[in-house]
Amino acid sequence: MSMTSKFMSRRAVLGGTLAAAALPLVAQGQDERGPADPEATDVRIRIRIGFNKLTLTATLFDNPTARDLASMLPLNLKIEDYSRNEKIVHLPRKLTEEGSGAFGNEQPGDLCYFKPWGNLALFHAAYRWEGLIRLGRFDDGFAPLLVRGAYPVRIERI
């Protein structure tokens, strides 16, 4: 093997090694950027709460977890108070967590998925929690979430 071939071979190996080491960092950066700046879709859902038909609508974001939720609809479940800032809905199964990552700018009106327990979390006040995937935002406010108590809920695609 000539000296030039040896040098080119070492260069190729070194370049390949550096590229392989950089790929996970690039993928991680994309994963963390995506959820922080989500893209809305044309998929909307309606959430009807209780006997007096309080209604929320939400536009879902483009992520695998939101698509998984949409594939399960319609659902007849129960919504209940969880804390001073949210209501939760226990889903019949866990959703995919593929492509999830940290996000910022949490705000009232977010519709999220709580990864550890597999619940929907509907926020009506400020919050901050790392184990969430943001699924979407409520379109016209969140006043129905302020009614305290546990109620039947129907979630359907519109």
Short mmCIF file of C-alpha atoms in Angstrom, two decimals:
data_model
loop_
_atom_site.label_atom_id
_atom_site.label_comp_id
_atom_site.label_asym_id
_atom_site.label_seq_id
_atom_site.Cartn_x
_atom_site.Cartn_y
_atom_site.Cartn_z
CA MET A 1 0.00 0.00 0.00
CA SER A 2 1.45 3.38 -0.96
CA MET A 3 1.88 6.21 1.50
CA THR A 4 -0.91 8.19 -0.21
CA SER A 5 -3.35 5.26 0.07
CA LYS A 6 -2.53 4.81 3.74
CA PHE A 7 -3.07 8.52 4.38
CA MET A 8 -6.39 8.51 2.48
CA SER A 9 -7.51 5.39 4.32
CA ARG A 10 -6.73 6.92 7.72
CA ARG A 11 -8.48 10.12 6.67
CA ALA A 12 -11.60 8.16 5.61
CA VAL A 13 -11.66 6.22 8.89
CA LEU A 14 -11.18 9.40 10.94
CA GLY A 15 -13.86 11.25 8.95
CA GLY A 16 -16.30 8.35 9.31
CA THR A 17 -15.66 8.15 13.05
CA LEU A 18 -16.25 11.88 13.51
CA ALA A 19 -19.44 11.76 11.43
CA ALA A 20 -20.78 8.79 13.40
CA ALA A 21 -20.05 10.58 16.67
CA ALA A 22 -21.79 13.77 15.48
CA LEU A 23 -25.01 12.12 14.22
CA PRO A 24 -26.54 11.44 17.66
CA LEU A 25 -25.85 15.07 18.65
CA VAL A 26 -27.54 16.38 15.51
CA ALA A 27 -30.53 14.07 16.03
CA GLN A 28 -30.80 15.09 19.68
CA GLY A 29 -30.78 18.76 18.73
CA GLN A 30 -33.59 18.24 16.26
CA ASP A 31 -35.60 16.26 18.80
CA GLU A 32 -35.28 19.04 21.37
CA ARG A 33 -36.06 21.82 18.89
CA GLY A 34 -39.16 20.20 17.42
CA PRO A 35 -41.44 20.13 20.49
CA ALA A 36 -40.43 23.66 21.51
CA ASP A 37 -41.63 25.10 18.23
CA PRO A 38 -44.45 22.77 17.15
CA GLU A 39 -46.25 23.02 13.86
CA ALA A 40 -50.06 23.04 14.06
CA THR A 41 -51.99 20.66 11.81
CA ASP A 42 -55.51 20.80 10.43
CA VAL A 43 -56.52 18.07 12.91
CA ARG A 44 -58.96 19.44 15.46
CA ILE A 45 -60.68 17.69 18.33
CA ARG A 46 -63.76 18.49 20.40
CA ILE A 47 -63.87 17.78 24.11
CA ARG A 48 -67.39 17.74 25.61
CA ILE A 49 -67.40 17.89 29.38
CA GLY A 50 -70.21 16.74 31.62
CA PHE A 51 -73.95 16.76 31.46
CA ASN A 52 -74.22 20.46 30.52
CA LYS A 53 -72.05 19.94 27.44
CA LEU A 54 -69.25 22.38 28.16
CA THR A 55 -67.13 22.23 25.02
CA LEU A 56 -63.49 22.82 24.20
CA THR A 57 -61.87 22.56 20.81
CA ALA A 58 -58.16 22.06 20.27
CA THR A 59 -55.86 22.04 17.27
CA LEU A 60 -53.34 19.22 17.44
CA PHE A 61 -49.65 19.64 16.66
CA ASP A 62 -47.75 17.55 14.17
CA ASN A 63 -46.09 14.89 16.31
CA PRO A 64 -46.41 11.10 16.63
CA THR A 65 -48.12 11.29 20.04
CA ALA A 66 -50.85 13.65 18.80
CA ARG A 67 -51.41 11.44 15.74
CA ASP A 68 -51.70 8.40 18.03
CA LEU A 69 -54.33 10.19 20.13
CA ALA A 70 -56.30 11.14 17.01
CA SER A 71 -56.27 7.50 15.87
CA MET A 72 -58.04 6.44 19.11
CA LEU A 73 -60.97 8.83 18.76
CA PRO A 74 -63.82 8.94 19.62
CA LEU A 75 -63.42 8.23 23.33
CA ASN A 76 -65.91 8.34 26.21
CA LEU A 77 -63.96 8.74 29.44
CA LYS A 78 -63.87 10.81 32.63
CA ILE A 79 -62.23 14.18 33.28
CA GLU A 80 -61.26 15.19 36.80
CA ASP A 81 -59.39 17.81 38.75
CA TYR A 82 -55.79 16.90 39.35
CA SER A 83 -54.28 20.04 40.73
CA ARG A 84 -55.00 23.74 40.95
CA ASN A 85 -53.77 24.18 37.39
CA GLU A 86 -55.02 21.19 35.41
CA LYS A 87 -57.58 18.51 34.74
CA ILE A 88 -56.66 15.02 33.63
CA VAL A 89 -58.23 12.32 31.51
CA HIS A 90 -57.08 8.71 31.99
CA LEU A 91 -56.63 7.16 28.54
CA PRO A 92 -57.38 3.48 27.87
CA ARG A 93 -53.77 2.88 26.81
CA LYS A 94 -50.44 4.67 26.67
CA LEU A 95 -49.62 6.70 23.58
CA THR A 96 -46.39 6.55 21.61
CA GLU A 97 -43.61 8.75 22.98
CA GLU A 98 -41.63 8.65 19.74
CA GLY A 99 -40.07 11.99 18.87
CA SER A 100 -40.80 13.59 22.23
CA GLY A 101 -38.46 16.06 23.79
CA ALA A 102 -38.23 19.06 26.05
CA PHE A 103 -40.29 22.12 25.20
CA GLY A 104 -40.54 25.61 26.59
CA ASN A 105 -43.08 28.42 26.71
CA GLU A 106 -45.61 26.39 28.69
CA GLN A 107 -48.88 28.26 29.02
CA PRO A 108 -52.49 27.85 30.06
CA GLY A 109 -54.48 26.33 27.22
CA ASP A 110 -51.94 23.61 26.44
CA LEU A 111 -53.15 20.07 25.85
CA CYS A 112 -50.41 17.65 26.89
CA TYR A 113 -49.70 13.98 27.38
CA PHE A 114 -48.20 12.96 30.73
CA LYS A 115 -45.66 10.26 29.80
CA PRO A 116 -45.20 8.47 33.14
CA TRP A 117 -48.90 7.71 33.66
CA GLY A 118 -50.37 7.91 30.17
CA ASN A 119 -52.91 10.65 30.93
CA LEU A 120 -54.05 13.69 29.04
CA ALA A 121 -53.24 16.86 30.98
CA LEU A 122 -55.41 19.90 30.18
CA PHE A 123 -53.87 23.06 31.64
CA HIS A 124 -55.88 26.10 32.71
CA ALA A 125 -53.10 27.85 34.68
CA ALA A 126 -49.32 28.14 34.59
CA TYR A 127 -47.37 24.90 34.77
CA ARG A 128 -43.91 23.45 34.31
CA TRP A 129 -43.16 19.74 34.15
CA GLU A 130 -40.55 17.81 32.18
CA GLY A 131 -42.48 14.56 31.69
CA LEU A 132 -44.96 16.02 29.18
CA ILE A 133 -45.47 15.94 25.43
CA ARG A 134 -47.43 18.92 24.10
CA LEU A 135 -50.21 17.65 21.83
CA GLY A 136 -51.89 20.93 20.93
CA ARG A 137 -53.56 24.11 22.12
CA PHE A 138 -57.16 24.98 22.91
CA ASP A 139 -58.62 27.17 20.19
CA ASP A 140 -61.04 29.42 22.08
CA GLY A 141 -59.77 29.49 25.64
CA PHE A 142 -60.17 27.01 28.44
CA ALA A 143 -63.04 28.33 30.61
CA PRO A 144 -64.79 24.89 30.78
CA LEU A 145 -61.73 23.55 32.62
CA LEU A 146 -62.39 25.96 35.49
CA VAL A 147 -65.55 24.06 36.54
CA ARG A 148 -64.35 21.93 39.46
CA GLY A 149 -65.24 18.25 39.81
CA ALA A 150 -65.20 14.99 37.89
CA TYR A 151 -67.44 14.56 34.84
CA PRO A 152 -67.95 12.27 31.88
CA VAL A 153 -66.07 13.51 28.84
CA ARG A 154 -66.32 12.73 25.13
CA ILE A 155 -63.32 13.41 22.92
CA GLU A 156 -63.87 13.28 19.17
CA ARG A 157 -62.26 14.43 15.96
CA ILE A 158 -63.96 17.28 14.11
#
